[in-house]
Short mmCIF file of C-alpha atoms in Angstrom, two decimals:
data_model
loop_
_atom_site.label_atom_id
_atom_site.label_comp_id
_atom_site.label_asym_id
_atom_site.label_seq_id
_atom_site.Cartn_x
_atom_site.Cartn_y
_atom_site.Cartn_z
CA PRO A 823 39.93 106.54 118.25
CA PHE A 824 39.26 110.11 119.07
CA SER A 825 42.28 111.85 121.50
CA THR A 826 42.03 115.71 122.79
CA GLN A 827 44.19 118.01 123.57
CA ARG A 828 43.67 121.53 126.10
CA THR A 829 45.28 124.07 123.53
CA GLN A 830 44.83 126.63 125.77
CA PRO A 831 42.04 127.70 128.16
CA GLY A 832 38.45 127.07 127.14
CA TYR A 833 40.07 125.70 123.78
CA TYR A 834 39.58 122.01 123.16
CA ARG A 835 41.14 119.97 119.94
CA VAL A 836 40.00 117.28 119.10
CA SER A 837 42.20 114.87 116.58
CA TRP A 838 41.32 110.84 114.97
CA ALA A 839 44.23 109.54 112.51
CA THR A 840 41.57 108.47 109.43
CA PRO A 841 40.59 111.51 107.49
CA HIS A 842 37.51 112.40 107.26
CA GLY A 843 35.63 111.49 104.12
CA ASP A 844 34.11 115.25 103.01
CA GLY A 845 37.59 116.29 104.07
CA SER A 846 37.20 119.46 106.45
CA ASN A 847 33.85 119.99 105.24
CA PHE A 848 31.54 117.96 107.75
CA ALA A 849 29.30 118.23 110.66
CA VAL A 850 29.56 117.85 114.38
CA LEU A 851 27.46 118.76 117.32
CA VAL A 852 28.64 119.30 121.03
CA GLN A 853 27.02 120.53 123.81
CA GLY A 854 28.66 121.84 126.97
CA GLU A 855 28.78 121.52 130.44
CA GLY A 856 30.37 123.98 132.93
CA PRO A 857 30.41 124.24 136.94
CA GLY A 858 27.82 126.31 137.00
CA ASP A 859 28.69 128.26 139.67
CA SER A 860 28.45 132.19 141.03
CA ASN A 861 31.81 132.94 139.67
CA ALA A 862 32.44 130.83 136.63
CA GLY A 863 29.31 131.13 135.32
CA THR A 864 27.99 127.68 133.03
CA LEU A 865 28.80 126.67 129.97
CA TRP A 866 26.65 127.70 127.04
CA ASN A 867 28.40 129.01 123.91
CA VAL A 868 30.75 126.21 122.49
CA ILE A 869 31.85 127.34 118.81
CA THR A 870 33.83 125.87 116.12
CA ASN A 871 35.93 128.19 112.91
CA ALA A 872 35.21 126.50 109.55
CA ASN A 873 37.43 129.02 108.32
CA SER A 874 40.96 129.36 106.84
CA SER A 875 42.42 130.29 110.78
CA ALA A 876 45.21 128.00 112.65
CA LEU A 877 41.92 127.12 114.66
CA ALA A 878 39.51 125.88 111.39
CA ASN A 879 38.72 122.66 111.10
CA THR A 880 40.97 119.83 109.69
CA SER A 881 39.74 116.62 108.35
CA THR A 882 41.48 114.83 111.29
CA SER A 883 40.72 117.02 114.09
CA VAL A 884 38.04 120.08 115.22
CA THR A 885 38.97 122.75 117.80
CA PHE A 886 36.12 123.95 120.54
CA ILE A 887 35.71 127.19 121.97
CA CYS A 888 34.11 127.39 124.99
CA ARG A 889 32.52 130.18 127.00
CA ASP A 890 30.45 131.03 129.70
CA ASN A 891 26.90 132.98 130.20
CA LYS A 892 29.59 136.40 129.96
CA PHE A 893 30.81 135.17 126.64
CA ALA A 894 34.38 135.07 128.81
CA ILE A 895 36.75 131.83 127.76
CA ALA A 896 35.60 129.24 130.07
CA GLY A 897 36.62 125.02 130.54
CA GLY A 898 34.00 122.40 130.54
CA ILE A 899 32.82 118.82 129.92
CA LEU A 900 32.22 118.03 125.60
CA ASN A 901 30.27 115.79 124.51
CA PHE A 902 31.01 115.67 121.11
CA VAL A 903 29.36 114.32 117.73
CA VAL A 904 31.38 113.99 114.53
CA LEU A 905 28.66 113.20 111.36
CA ALA A 906 30.17 110.57 108.41
#
């Protein structure tokens, strides 16, 4: 099972209990959908940080950072897959 947490606006951490077999070096696919209104734009850029910062992937979590079409932090609906 997966759990999600909004750590700050536009930042979403997805966690799971069983460590991934490849540690923190796994592939993840994500697709975002935003509100699409004239004020917020649309959610079109979703990234993860595969580095050594506090936002880096771990064997039991990934953090998605979402931005709109003006590259401003934005919220939205995410669909994701963690490849085993």
